[in-house]
Amino acid sequence: MTIRRSGHRYRDVSTGKTLDVWFPLADTPRKRSCLAEKVGVIAGDIVDVTIESLDAPPASTEEAYLRLHLLSERTVKPNEINLDGIFGLLPIIAWTSAGPVLPANVDDLRERVAADYHHLTVPSVDRFPRMTDYVVPEGVRIADADRVRLGAHLASGTTVMHEGFVNFNAGTLGEAMVEGRVTPGVTVGKNSDVGAGSSIMGTLSGGGKQRNAIGERSLLGANAGIGISLGDECIVEAGLYVTAGTKVKLPDGTIVAARQLSGQSGLLFRRNSQSGAVEVLYTDASRWGGLNASLHGNG
């Protein structure tokens, strides 16, 4: 599939390096403006970007930004496109209140914008910007926009609470509550809840090959974590971290590594409060009641 889009690019004036590109949904040439451009630290222009194949890795910063937009626009889903080498294509940027600049230029920018009575702030120094500065998908709620990176995929009906975090090439596939960490490569199915303080091991962890996911109508309890996938109607007890190597006791007394249960549906993982052993029981989503429908209309 060939993708062609027009975007507005910012470049560093002294080096010519591309800093970022914004691709408006309407795909008509539109310009942005910011104080960093006004005072001559960066320059903006319209750029046409063509991706011949999303299966091939990105070849430029401009291509990398378009791929991140496609994810956040929900044109593609996580793990459907090639993002190999993206870190090397995204420069580290000081995301300032006056616009994106190279970190070495922050002090110069601060001095230049003083004449406009602008108090410069720098919310982050990172390769990835906030998603909402580029794409605002319909039907979602995000309590703290700093915690959702460009390249996150948030399905309609998703709520990301203040302590929730969604990285690039990760996200939700239906209505969901995110109060924990959804890391690269991870997807969360419809009507599932990622509890407060919980985490899911992604493709940037360990060997970087395992793609973990949570199915539909599942609950990852508060401060829990998984290094395996959960199928549909699964529950992980609050505070329990289940890695691939965790020894789990089945209802018949058999002991297996948790990786053998990865992706299976209808399982409740819990720690025996007396013996400390991790156990699994067969269950269904009615054990926790599912999502509160009134919280996820987001219309």
PDB file of C-alpha atoms in Angstrom:
ATOM      1  CA  MET A   1       0.000   0.000   0.000  1.00  0.00           C
ATOM      2  CA  THR A   2       1.421   3.365  -1.083  1.00  0.00           C
ATOM      3  CA  ILE A   3       0.799   6.313   1.254  1.00  0.00           C
ATOM      4  CA  ARG A   4       1.179   9.925   0.088  1.00  0.00           C
ATOM      5  CA  ARG A   5       0.635  12.859   2.439  1.00  0.00           C
ATOM      6  CA  SER A   6       1.526  16.536   2.688  1.00  0.00           C
ATOM      7  CA  GLY A   7       2.812  17.819   5.999  1.00  0.00           C
ATOM      8  CA  HIS A   8       4.252  20.889   7.663  1.00  0.00           C
ATOM      9  CA  ARG A   9       7.880  20.409   8.640  1.00  0.00           C
ATOM     10  CA  TYR A  10      10.054  22.274  11.119  1.00  0.00           C
ATOM     11  CA  ARG A  11      13.826  22.282  10.566  1.00  0.00           C
ATOM     12  CA  ASP A  12      16.704  23.679  12.582  1.00  0.00           C
ATOM     13  CA  VAL A  13      17.967  26.816  10.821  1.00  0.00           C
ATOM     14  CA  SER A  14      21.654  26.334  11.569  1.00  0.00           C
ATOM     15  CA  THR A  15      21.925  22.657  10.606  1.00  0.00           C
ATOM     16  CA  GLY A  16      18.944  22.044   8.346  1.00  0.00           C
ATOM     17  CA  LYS A  17      18.019  18.992  10.449  1.00  0.00           C
ATOM     18  CA  THR A  18      14.346  17.975  10.403  1.00  0.00           C
ATOM     19  CA  LEU A  19      12.824  18.385  13.852  1.00  0.00           C
ATOM     20  CA  ASP A  20       9.251  17.217  13.308  1.00  0.00           C
ATOM     21  CA  VAL A  21       6.449  16.989  10.729  1.00  0.00           C
ATOM     22  CA  TRP A  22       2.723  17.513  11.269  1.00  0.00           C
ATOM     23  CA  PHE A  23       0.367  15.774   8.839  1.00  0.00           C
ATOM     24  CA  PRO A  24      -3.142  17.278   9.069  1.00  0.00           C
ATOM     25  CA  LEU A  25      -5.975  14.798   8.673  1.00  0.00           C
ATOM     26  CA  ALA A  26      -7.500  16.806   5.830  1.00  0.00           C
ATOM     27  CA  ASP A  27      -4.290  16.187   3.837  1.00  0.00           C
ATOM     28  CA  THR A  28      -4.283  19.726   2.511  1.00  0.00           C
ATOM     29  CA  PRO A  29      -1.215  21.931   2.924  1.00  0.00           C
ATOM     30  CA  ARG A  30      -1.534  23.765   6.247  1.00  0.00           C
ATOM     31  CA  LYS A  31       1.074  25.764   8.081  1.00  0.00           C
ATOM     32  CA  ARG A  32       1.777  26.092  11.777  1.00  0.00           C
ATOM     33  CA  SER A  33       3.418  29.018  13.498  1.00  0.00           C
ATOM     34  CA  CYS A  34       5.373  29.396  16.709  1.00  0.00           C
ATOM     35  CA  LEU A  35       7.716  31.842  18.390  1.00  0.00           C
ATOM     36  CA  ALA A  36      10.796  29.725  17.648  1.00  0.00           C
ATOM     37  CA  GLU A  37      10.056  30.216  13.958  1.00  0.00           C
ATOM     38  CA  LYS A  38       9.297  33.914  14.405  1.00  0.00           C
ATOM     39  CA  VAL A  39      12.669  34.588  16.045  1.00  0.00           C
ATOM     40  CA  GLY A  40      14.582  32.545  13.474  1.00  0.00           C
ATOM     41  CA  VAL A  41      15.696  29.487  15.425  1.00  0.00           C
ATOM     42  CA  ILE A  42      13.658  27.083  13.268  1.00  0.00           C
ATOM     43  CA  ALA A  43      12.041  27.312   9.812  1.00  0.00           C
ATOM     44  CA  GLY A  44       8.859  25.734   8.529  1.00  0.00           C
ATOM     45  CA  ASP A  45       7.916  24.445   5.083  1.00  0.00           C
ATOM     46  CA  ILE A  46       5.451  22.116   3.350  1.00  0.00           C
ATOM     47  CA  VAL A  47       6.815  18.687   2.476  1.00  0.00           C
ATOM     48  CA  ASP A  48       5.307  15.842   0.440  1.00  0.00           C
ATOM     49  CA  VAL A  49       6.067  12.373   1.803  1.00  0.00           C
ATOM     50  CA  THR A  50       5.538   9.074  -0.006  1.00  0.00           C
ATOM     51  CA  ILE A  51       5.784   5.642   1.605  1.00  0.00           C
ATOM     52  CA  GLU A  52       5.886   2.943  -1.053  1.00  0.00           C
ATOM     53  CA  SER A  53       5.482   0.083   1.399  1.00  0.00           C
ATOM     54  CA  LEU A  54       4.629   0.039   5.096  1.00  0.00           C
ATOM     55  CA  ASP A  55       6.381  -3.326   5.302  1.00  0.00           C
ATOM     56  CA  ALA A  56       9.746  -1.670   4.634  1.00  0.00           C
ATOM     57  CA  PRO A  57      11.458   0.245   7.468  1.00  0.00           C
ATOM     58  CA  PRO A  58      11.204   4.054   7.499  1.00  0.00           C
ATOM     59  CA  ALA A  59      14.011   5.800   5.625  1.00  0.00           C
ATOM     60  CA  SER A  60      13.771   9.371   6.945  1.00  0.00           C
ATOM     61  CA  THR A  61      12.526  11.487   9.826  1.00  0.00           C
ATOM     62  CA  GLU A  62       9.645  12.616   7.631  1.00  0.00           C
ATOM     63  CA  GLU A  63       8.631   9.003   6.958  1.00  0.00           C
ATOM     64  CA  ALA A  64       8.912   8.131  10.630  1.00  0.00           C
ATOM     65  CA  TYR A  65       6.548  10.942  11.592  1.00  0.00           C
ATOM     66  CA  LEU A  66       4.015   9.875   8.965  1.00  0.00           C
ATOM     67  CA  ARG A  67       4.013   6.325  10.303  1.00  0.00           C
ATOM     68  CA  LEU A  68       3.433   7.586  13.844  1.00  0.00           C
ATOM     69  CA  HIS A  69       0.541   9.716  12.567  1.00  0.00           C
ATOM     70  CA  LEU A  70      -1.017   6.700  10.832  1.00  0.00           C
ATOM     71  CA  LEU A  71      -1.027   4.819  14.141  1.00  0.00           C
ATOM     72  CA  SER A  72      -2.560   7.666  16.148  1.00  0.00           C
ATOM     73  CA  GLU A  73      -5.099   8.381  13.397  1.00  0.00           C
ATOM     74  CA  ARG A  74      -6.126   4.690  13.669  1.00  0.00           C
ATOM     75  CA  THR A  75      -5.382   4.129   9.972  1.00  0.00           C
ATOM     76  CA  VAL A  76      -3.201   1.170  11.017  1.00  0.00           C
ATOM     77  CA  LYS A  77      -3.014  -0.875  14.207  1.00  0.00           C
ATOM     78  CA  PRO A  78       0.025  -1.557  16.388  1.00  0.00           C
ATOM     79  CA  ASN A  79       2.422  -4.156  14.956  1.00  0.00           C
ATOM     80  CA  GLU A  80       0.935  -3.806  11.453  1.00  0.00           C
ATOM     81  CA  ILE A  81       3.691  -1.591  10.034  1.00  0.00           C
ATOM     82  CA  ASN A  82       7.476  -1.662  10.069  1.00  0.00           C
ATOM     83  CA  LEU A  83       9.066   0.739  12.564  1.00  0.00           C
ATOM     84  CA  ASP A  84      12.562  -0.758  12.551  1.00  0.00           C
ATOM     85  CA  GLY A  85      15.245   1.871  13.152  1.00  0.00           C
ATOM     86  CA  ILE A  86      12.794   4.596  14.148  1.00  0.00           C
ATOM     87  CA  PHE A  87      14.877   5.685  17.153  1.00  0.00           C
ATOM     88  CA  GLY A  88      17.774   6.581  14.893  1.00  0.00           C
ATOM     89  CA  LEU A  89      15.511   8.708  12.694  1.00  0.00           C
ATOM     90  CA  LEU A  90      13.876  10.750  15.458  1.00  0.00           C
ATOM     91  CA  PRO A  91      16.194  13.435  16.869  1.00  0.00           C
ATOM     92  CA  ILE A  92      16.080  14.317  20.539  1.00  0.00           C
ATOM     93  CA  ILE A  93      14.027  17.509  20.739  1.00  0.00           C
ATOM     94  CA  ALA A  94      13.396  20.092  23.442  1.00  0.00           C
ATOM     95  CA  TRP A  95       9.603  20.423  23.207  1.00  0.00           C
ATOM     96  CA  THR A  96       9.201  24.015  24.380  1.00  0.00           C
ATOM     97  CA  SER A  97       6.275  26.359  24.766  1.00  0.00           C
ATOM     98  CA  ALA A  98       7.717  28.330  21.823  1.00  0.00           C
ATOM     99  CA  GLY A  99       8.106  25.323  19.523  1.00  0.00           C
ATOM    100  CA  PRO A 100      10.451  22.356  18.990  1.00  0.00           C
ATOM    101  CA  VAL A 101      14.194  23.076  18.999  1.00  0.00           C
ATOM    102  CA  LEU A 102      17.423  21.158  19.425  1.00  0.00           C
ATOM    103  CA  PRO A 103      18.342  21.017  23.132  1.00  0.00           C
ATOM    104  CA  ALA A 104      21.519  23.038  22.541  1.00  0.00           C
ATOM    105  CA  ASN A 105      19.365  25.944  21.296  1.00  0.00           C
ATOM    106  CA  VAL A 106      17.116  26.311  24.344  1.00  0.00           C
ATOM    107  CA  ASP A 107      19.095  29.100  25.993  1.00  0.00           C
ATOM    108  CA  ASP A 108      19.328  31.017  22.712  1.00  0.00           C
ATOM    109  CA  LEU A 109      15.588  30.614  22.184  1.00  0.00           C
ATOM    110  CA  ARG A 110      14.850  31.757  25.739  1.00  0.00           C
ATOM    111  CA  GLU A 111      16.802  34.962  25.119  1.00  0.00           C
ATOM    112  CA  ARG A 112      15.200  35.633  21.750  1.00  0.00           C
ATOM    113  CA  VAL A 113      11.590  35.221  22.929  1.00  0.00           C
ATOM    114  CA  ALA A 114      12.090  37.452  25.973  1.00  0.00           C
ATOM    115  CA  ALA A 115      11.238  40.472  23.818  1.00  0.00           C
ATOM    116  CA  ASP A 116       7.760  38.957  23.322  1.00  0.00           C
ATOM    117  CA  TYR A 117       7.346  38.657  27.101  1.00  0.00           C
ATOM    118  CA  HIS A 118       7.219  34.880  26.719  1.00  0.00           C
ATOM    119  CA  HIS A 119       8.213  32.772  29.727  1.00  0.00           C
ATOM    120  CA  LEU A 120       9.756  29.730  28.073  1.00  0.00           C
ATOM    121  CA  THR A 121       8.919  26.318  29.498  1.00  0.00           C
ATOM    122  CA  VAL A 122      10.275  22.944  28.412  1.00  0.00           C
ATOM    123  CA  PRO A 123       7.755  20.168  29.218  1.00  0.00           C
ATOM    124  CA  SER A 124      10.011  17.416  27.863  1.00  0.00           C
ATOM    125  CA  VAL A 125      13.253  16.553  26.087  1.00  0.00           C
ATOM    126  CA  ASP A 126      12.590  13.410  24.093  1.00  0.00           C
ATOM    127  CA  ARG A 127      12.437  11.799  20.659  1.00  0.00           C
ATOM    128  CA  PHE A 128       8.642  11.475  20.748  1.00  0.00           C
ATOM    129  CA  PRO A 129       6.196  14.346  21.217  1.00  0.00           C
ATOM    130  CA  ARG A 130       2.768  14.273  22.818  1.00  0.00           C
ATOM    131  CA  MET A 131       0.166  12.676  20.589  1.00  0.00           C
ATOM    132  CA  THR A 132      -2.415  15.392  21.198  1.00  0.00           C
ATOM    133  CA  ASP A 133      -0.152  18.097  19.727  1.00  0.00           C
ATOM    134  CA  TYR A 134      -0.464  16.297  16.373  1.00  0.00           C
ATOM    135  CA  VAL A 135      -3.507  14.003  16.457  1.00  0.00           C
ATOM    136  CA  VAL A 136      -6.654  14.186  18.605  1.00  0.00           C
ATOM    137  CA  PRO A 137      -8.689  11.039  17.877  1.00  0.00           C
ATOM    138  CA  GLU A 138     -12.443  11.188  18.367  1.00  0.00           C
ATOM    139  CA  GLY A 139     -14.146   9.390  21.218  1.00  0.00           C
ATOM    140  CA  VAL A 140     -11.270   9.268  23.709  1.00  0.00           C
ATOM    141  CA  ARG A 141     -10.482  10.875  27.054  1.00  0.00           C
ATOM    142  CA  ILE A 142      -6.905  11.588  28.135  1.00  0.00           C
ATOM    143  CA  ALA A 143      -6.476  13.014  31.626  1.00  0.00           C
ATOM    144  CA  ASP A 144      -2.779  13.924  31.182  1.00  0.00           C
ATOM    145  CA  ALA A 145      -1.675  14.395  27.568  1.00  0.00           C
ATOM    146  CA  ASP A 146       2.019  14.192  28.519  1.00  0.00           C
ATOM    147  CA  ARG A 147       1.514  10.464  29.109  1.00  0.00           C
ATOM    148  CA  VAL A 148       0.435   9.523  25.576  1.00  0.00           C
ATOM    149  CA  ARG A 149       3.123   9.573  22.885  1.00  0.00           C
ATOM    150  CA  LEU A 150       2.592  10.214  19.195  1.00  0.00           C
ATOM    151  CA  GLY A 151       2.202   6.774  17.636  1.00  0.00           C
ATOM    152  CA  ALA A 152      -0.209   5.534  20.318  1.00  0.00           C
ATOM    153  CA  HIS A 153      -3.382   3.887  18.979  1.00  0.00           C
ATOM    154  CA  LEU A 154      -6.450   4.717  21.060  1.00  0.00           C
ATOM    155  CA  ALA A 155      -9.755   3.211  19.931  1.00  0.00           C
ATOM    156  CA  SER A 156     -12.974   5.156  20.417  1.00  0.00           C
ATOM    157  CA  GLY A 157     -14.246   4.685  23.959  1.00  0.00           C
ATOM    158  CA  THR A 158     -10.778   4.600  25.508  1.00  0.00           C
ATOM    159  CA  THR A 159     -10.091   6.493  28.715  1.00  0.00           C
ATOM    160  CA  VAL A 160      -6.496   7.134  29.800  1.00  0.00           C
ATOM    161  CA  MET A 161      -6.446   8.291  33.407  1.00  0.00           C
ATOM    162  CA  HIS A 162      -3.798  10.546  34.990  1.00  0.00           C
ATOM    163  CA  GLU A 163      -1.343   7.736  35.800  1.00  0.00           C
ATOM    164  CA  GLY A 164      -2.006   5.798  32.598  1.00  0.00           C
ATOM    165  CA  PHE A 165       0.695   5.760  29.930  1.00  0.00           C
ATOM    166  CA  VAL A 166       0.477   4.654  26.290  1.00  0.00           C
ATOM    167  CA  ASN A 167       3.657   4.429  24.230  1.00  0.00           C
ATOM    168  CA  PHE A 168       4.073   4.430  20.440  1.00  0.00           C
ATOM    169  CA  ASN A 169       3.044   1.303  18.484  1.00  0.00           C
ATOM    170  CA  ALA A 170       0.756   0.295  21.344  1.00  0.00           C
ATOM    171  CA  GLY A 171      -2.758   0.940  22.513  1.00  0.00           C
ATOM    172  CA  THR A 172      -6.366  -0.169  22.620  1.00  0.00           C
ATOM    173  CA  LEU A 173      -8.555  -1.975  20.084  1.00  0.00           C
ATOM    174  CA  GLY A 174     -11.913  -1.039  21.631  1.00  0.00           C
ATOM    175  CA  GLU A 175     -13.456   0.654  24.668  1.00  0.00           C
ATOM    176  CA  ALA A 176     -10.928   0.343  27.469  1.00  0.00           C
ATOM    177  CA  MET A 177      -9.710   1.867  30.717  1.00  0.00           C
ATOM    178  CA  VAL A 178      -5.989   2.572  30.949  1.00  0.00           C
ATOM    179  CA  GLU A 179      -4.648   3.453  34.388  1.00  0.00           C
ATOM    180  CA  GLY A 180      -1.328   1.626  33.999  1.00  0.00           C
ATOM    181  CA  ARG A 181       1.476   1.355  31.425  1.00  0.00           C
ATOM    182  CA  VAL A 182       0.865   0.103  27.895  1.00  0.00           C
ATOM    183  CA  THR A 183       4.329  -0.323  26.357  1.00  0.00           C
ATOM    184  CA  PRO A 184       5.440  -0.696  22.705  1.00  0.00           C
ATOM    185  CA  GLY A 185       3.945  -3.631  20.827  1.00  0.00           C
ATOM    186  CA  VAL A 186       1.182  -4.178  23.411  1.00  0.00           C
ATOM    187  CA  THR A 187      -2.527  -4.113  22.533  1.00  0.00           C
ATOM    188  CA  VAL A 188      -5.510  -4.083  24.882  1.00  0.00           C
ATOM    189  CA  GLY A 189      -8.800  -5.577  23.742  1.00  0.00           C
ATOM    190  CA  LYS A 190     -12.342  -4.247  23.982  1.00  0.00           C
ATOM    191  CA  ASN A 191     -13.873  -3.783  27.431  1.00  0.00           C
ATOM    192  CA  SER A 192     -10.620  -4.486  29.275  1.00  0.00           C
ATOM    193  CA  ASP A 193      -9.105  -2.559  32.189  1.00  0.00           C
ATOM    194  CA  VAL A 194      -5.394  -1.903  32.773  1.00  0.00           C
ATOM    195  CA  GLY A 195      -5.441  -1.128  36.489  1.00  0.00           C
ATOM    196  CA  ALA A 196      -3.720   1.723  38.300  1.00  0.00           C
ATOM    197  CA  GLY A 197       0.040   1.289  38.546  1.00  0.00           C
ATOM    198  CA  SER A 198       0.060  -1.907  36.469  1.00  0.00           C
ATOM    199  CA  SER A 199       2.417  -2.633  33.580  1.00  0.00           C
ATOM    200  CA  ILE A 200       2.663  -4.876  30.530  1.00  0.00           C
ATOM    201  CA  MET A 201       6.056  -6.004  29.229  1.00  0.00           C
ATOM    202  CA  GLY A 202       6.499  -4.742  25.663  1.00  0.00           C
ATOM    203  CA  THR A 203       8.844  -5.268  22.748  1.00  0.00           C
ATOM    204  CA  LEU A 204      11.467  -2.897  24.180  1.00  0.00           C
ATOM    205  CA  SER A 205      11.845  -5.130  27.235  1.00  0.00           C
ATOM    206  CA  GLY A 206      14.075  -8.189  27.447  1.00  0.00           C
ATOM    207  CA  GLY A 207      14.826  -9.713  24.068  1.00  0.00           C
ATOM    208  CA  GLY A 208      12.405  -7.419  22.265  1.00  0.00           C
ATOM    209  CA  LYS A 209      10.701 -10.179  20.281  1.00  0.00           C
ATOM    210  CA  GLN A 210       7.708 -11.177  22.401  1.00  0.00           C
ATOM    211  CA  ARG A 211       4.485  -9.291  21.625  1.00  0.00           C
ATOM    212  CA  ASN A 212       2.166  -9.352  24.605  1.00  0.00           C
ATOM    213  CA  ALA A 213      -1.509  -8.449  24.539  1.00  0.00           C
ATOM    214  CA  ILE A 214      -4.625  -8.371  26.676  1.00  0.00           C
ATOM    215  CA  GLY A 215      -7.781  -9.804  25.157  1.00  0.00           C
ATOM    216  CA  GLU A 216     -11.358  -8.642  25.638  1.00  0.00           C
ATOM    217  CA  ARG A 217     -13.208  -8.249  28.944  1.00  0.00           C
ATOM    218  CA  SER A 218     -10.056  -8.760  31.010  1.00  0.00           C
ATOM    219  CA  LEU A 219      -8.684  -7.039  34.105  1.00  0.00           C
ATOM    220  CA  LEU A 220      -5.056  -6.387  35.017  1.00  0.00           C
ATOM    221  CA  GLY A 221      -5.318  -5.476  38.690  1.00  0.00           C
ATOM    222  CA  ALA A 222      -3.825  -2.415  40.351  1.00  0.00           C
ATOM    223  CA  ASN A 223      -0.007  -2.588  40.637  1.00  0.00           C
ATOM    224  CA  ALA A 224      -0.005  -5.933  38.817  1.00  0.00           C
ATOM    225  CA  GLY A 225       2.036  -6.802  35.744  1.00  0.00           C
ATOM    226  CA  ILE A 226       2.379  -9.371  32.997  1.00  0.00           C
ATOM    227  CA  GLY A 227       5.197 -10.656  30.843  1.00  0.00           C
ATOM    228  CA  ILE A 228       2.766 -12.944  29.015  1.00  0.00           C
ATOM    229  CA  SER A 229      -0.409 -12.358  27.022  1.00  0.00           C
ATOM    230  CA  LEU A 230      -3.889 -12.611  28.518  1.00  0.00           C
ATOM    231  CA  GLY A 231      -6.763 -14.005  26.488  1.00  0.00           C
ATOM    232  CA  ASP A 232     -10.408 -12.971  26.868  1.00  0.00           C
ATOM    233  CA  GLU A 233     -12.061 -12.803  30.291  1.00  0.00           C
ATOM    234  CA  CYS A 234      -8.861 -13.051  32.320  1.00  0.00           C
ATOM    235  CA  ILE A 235      -7.992 -11.485  35.652  1.00  0.00           C
ATOM    236  CA  VAL A 236      -4.622 -10.851  37.309  1.00  0.00           C
ATOM    237  CA  GLU A 237      -4.883 -10.161  41.025  1.00  0.00           C
ATOM    238  CA  ALA A 238      -3.811  -6.721  42.245  1.00  0.00           C
ATOM    239  CA  GLY A 239      -0.105  -6.566  43.039  1.00  0.00           C
ATOM    240  CA  LEU A 240       0.815  -9.809  41.247  1.00  0.00           C
ATOM    241  CA  TYR A 241       3.471  -9.716  38.504  1.00  0.00           C
ATOM    242  CA  VAL A 242       3.334 -12.765  36.234  1.00  0.00           C
ATOM    243  CA  THR A 243       6.469 -13.168  34.121  1.00  0.00           C
ATOM    244  CA  ALA A 244       6.929 -15.839  31.469  1.00  0.00           C
ATOM    245  CA  GLY A 245       8.975 -17.905  33.906  1.00  0.00           C
ATOM    246  CA  THR A 246       6.661 -17.584  36.913  1.00  0.00           C
ATOM    247  CA  LYS A 247       5.745 -21.027  38.252  1.00  0.00           C
ATOM    248  CA  VAL A 248       1.968 -21.343  38.358  1.00  0.00           C
ATOM    249  CA  LYS A 249      -0.123 -24.012  40.084  1.00  0.00           C
ATOM    250  CA  LEU A 250      -3.076 -25.259  38.031  1.00  0.00           C
ATOM    251  CA  PRO A 251      -6.377 -26.393  39.599  1.00  0.00           C
ATOM    252  CA  ASP A 252      -5.300 -30.058  39.261  1.00  0.00           C
ATOM    253  CA  GLY A 253      -2.081 -29.358  41.175  1.00  0.00           C
ATOM    254  CA  THR A 254       0.215 -29.362  38.137  1.00  0.00           C
ATOM    255  CA  ILE A 255       3.010 -26.749  38.168  1.00  0.00           C
ATOM    256  CA  VAL A 256       3.804 -25.022  34.854  1.00  0.00           C
ATOM    257  CA  ALA A 257       5.667 -21.937  33.679  1.00  0.00           C
ATOM    258  CA  ALA A 258       3.285 -19.061  32.986  1.00  0.00           C
ATOM    259  CA  ARG A 259       4.460 -18.899  29.364  1.00  0.00           C
ATOM    260  CA  GLN A 260       2.515 -22.124  28.785  1.00  0.00           C
ATOM    261  CA  LEU A 261      -0.688 -20.248  29.656  1.00  0.00           C
ATOM    262  CA  SER A 262       0.061 -17.181  27.535  1.00  0.00           C
ATOM    263  CA  GLY A 263      -2.933 -16.095  25.474  1.00  0.00           C
ATOM    264  CA  GLN A 264      -5.380 -18.532  27.057  1.00  0.00           C
ATOM    265  CA  SER A 265      -8.824 -17.228  27.995  1.00  0.00           C
ATOM    266  CA  GLY A 266     -10.857 -17.510  31.184  1.00  0.00           C
ATOM    267  CA  LEU A 267      -8.006 -17.550  33.708  1.00  0.00           C
ATOM    268  CA  LEU A 268      -7.672 -15.899  37.119  1.00  0.00           C
ATOM    269  CA  PHE A 269      -4.084 -15.487  38.342  1.00  0.00           C
ATOM    270  CA  ARG A 270      -3.704 -14.981  42.083  1.00  0.00           C
ATOM    271  CA  ARG A 271      -1.178 -15.506  44.880  1.00  0.00           C
ATOM    272  CA  ASN A 272      -2.182 -17.812  47.710  1.00  0.00           C
ATOM    273  CA  SER A 273      -2.189 -15.591  50.786  1.00  0.00           C
ATOM    274  CA  GLN A 274      -0.977 -18.429  53.033  1.00  0.00           C
ATOM    275  CA  SER A 275       1.577 -20.303  50.931  1.00  0.00           C
ATOM    276  CA  GLY A 276       2.633 -17.489  48.607  1.00  0.00           C
ATOM    277  CA  ALA A 277       2.274 -19.781  45.583  1.00  0.00           C
ATOM    278  CA  VAL A 278       0.925 -18.319  42.337  1.00  0.00           C
ATOM    279  CA  GLU A 279      -2.259 -20.126  41.378  1.00  0.00           C
ATOM    280  CA  VAL A 280      -4.572 -20.040  38.392  1.00  0.00           C
ATOM    281  CA  LEU A 281      -8.299 -20.697  38.486  1.00  0.00           C
ATOM    282  CA  TYR A 282     -10.844 -20.843  35.715  1.00  0.00           C
ATOM    283  CA  THR A 283     -13.137 -17.839  35.767  1.00  0.00           C
ATOM    284  CA  ASP A 284     -14.910 -15.275  33.617  1.00  0.00           C
ATOM    285  CA  ALA A 285     -15.210 -11.475  33.452  1.00  0.00           C
ATOM    286  CA  SER A 286     -18.316 -11.507  35.666  1.00  0.00           C
ATOM    287  CA  ARG A 287     -15.924 -11.981  38.601  1.00  0.00           C
ATOM    288  CA  TRP A 288     -14.963  -8.315  38.308  1.00  0.00           C
ATOM    289  CA  GLY A 289     -18.056  -6.897  36.624  1.00  0.00           C
ATOM    290  CA  GLY A 290     -16.531  -5.370  33.493  1.00  0.00           C
ATOM    291  CA  LEU A 291     -16.153  -1.726  32.552  1.00  0.00           C
ATOM    292  CA  ASN A 292     -18.539   0.962  33.733  1.00  0.00           C
ATOM    293  CA  ALA A 293     -20.385   1.750  30.485  1.00  0.00           C
ATOM    294  CA  SER A 294     -21.222   5.298  31.606  1.00  0.00           C
ATOM    295  CA  LEU A 295     -17.488   6.127  31.738  1.00  0.00           C
ATOM    296  CA  HIS A 296     -16.643   5.088  28.194  1.00  0.00           C
ATOM    297  CA  GLY A 297     -19.241   6.678  25.896  1.00  0.00           C
ATOM    298  CA  ASN A 298     -16.834   9.581  25.300  1.00  0.00           C
ATOM    299  CA  GLY A 299     -19.125  10.988  22.642  1.00  0.00           C
TER     300      GLY A 299
END
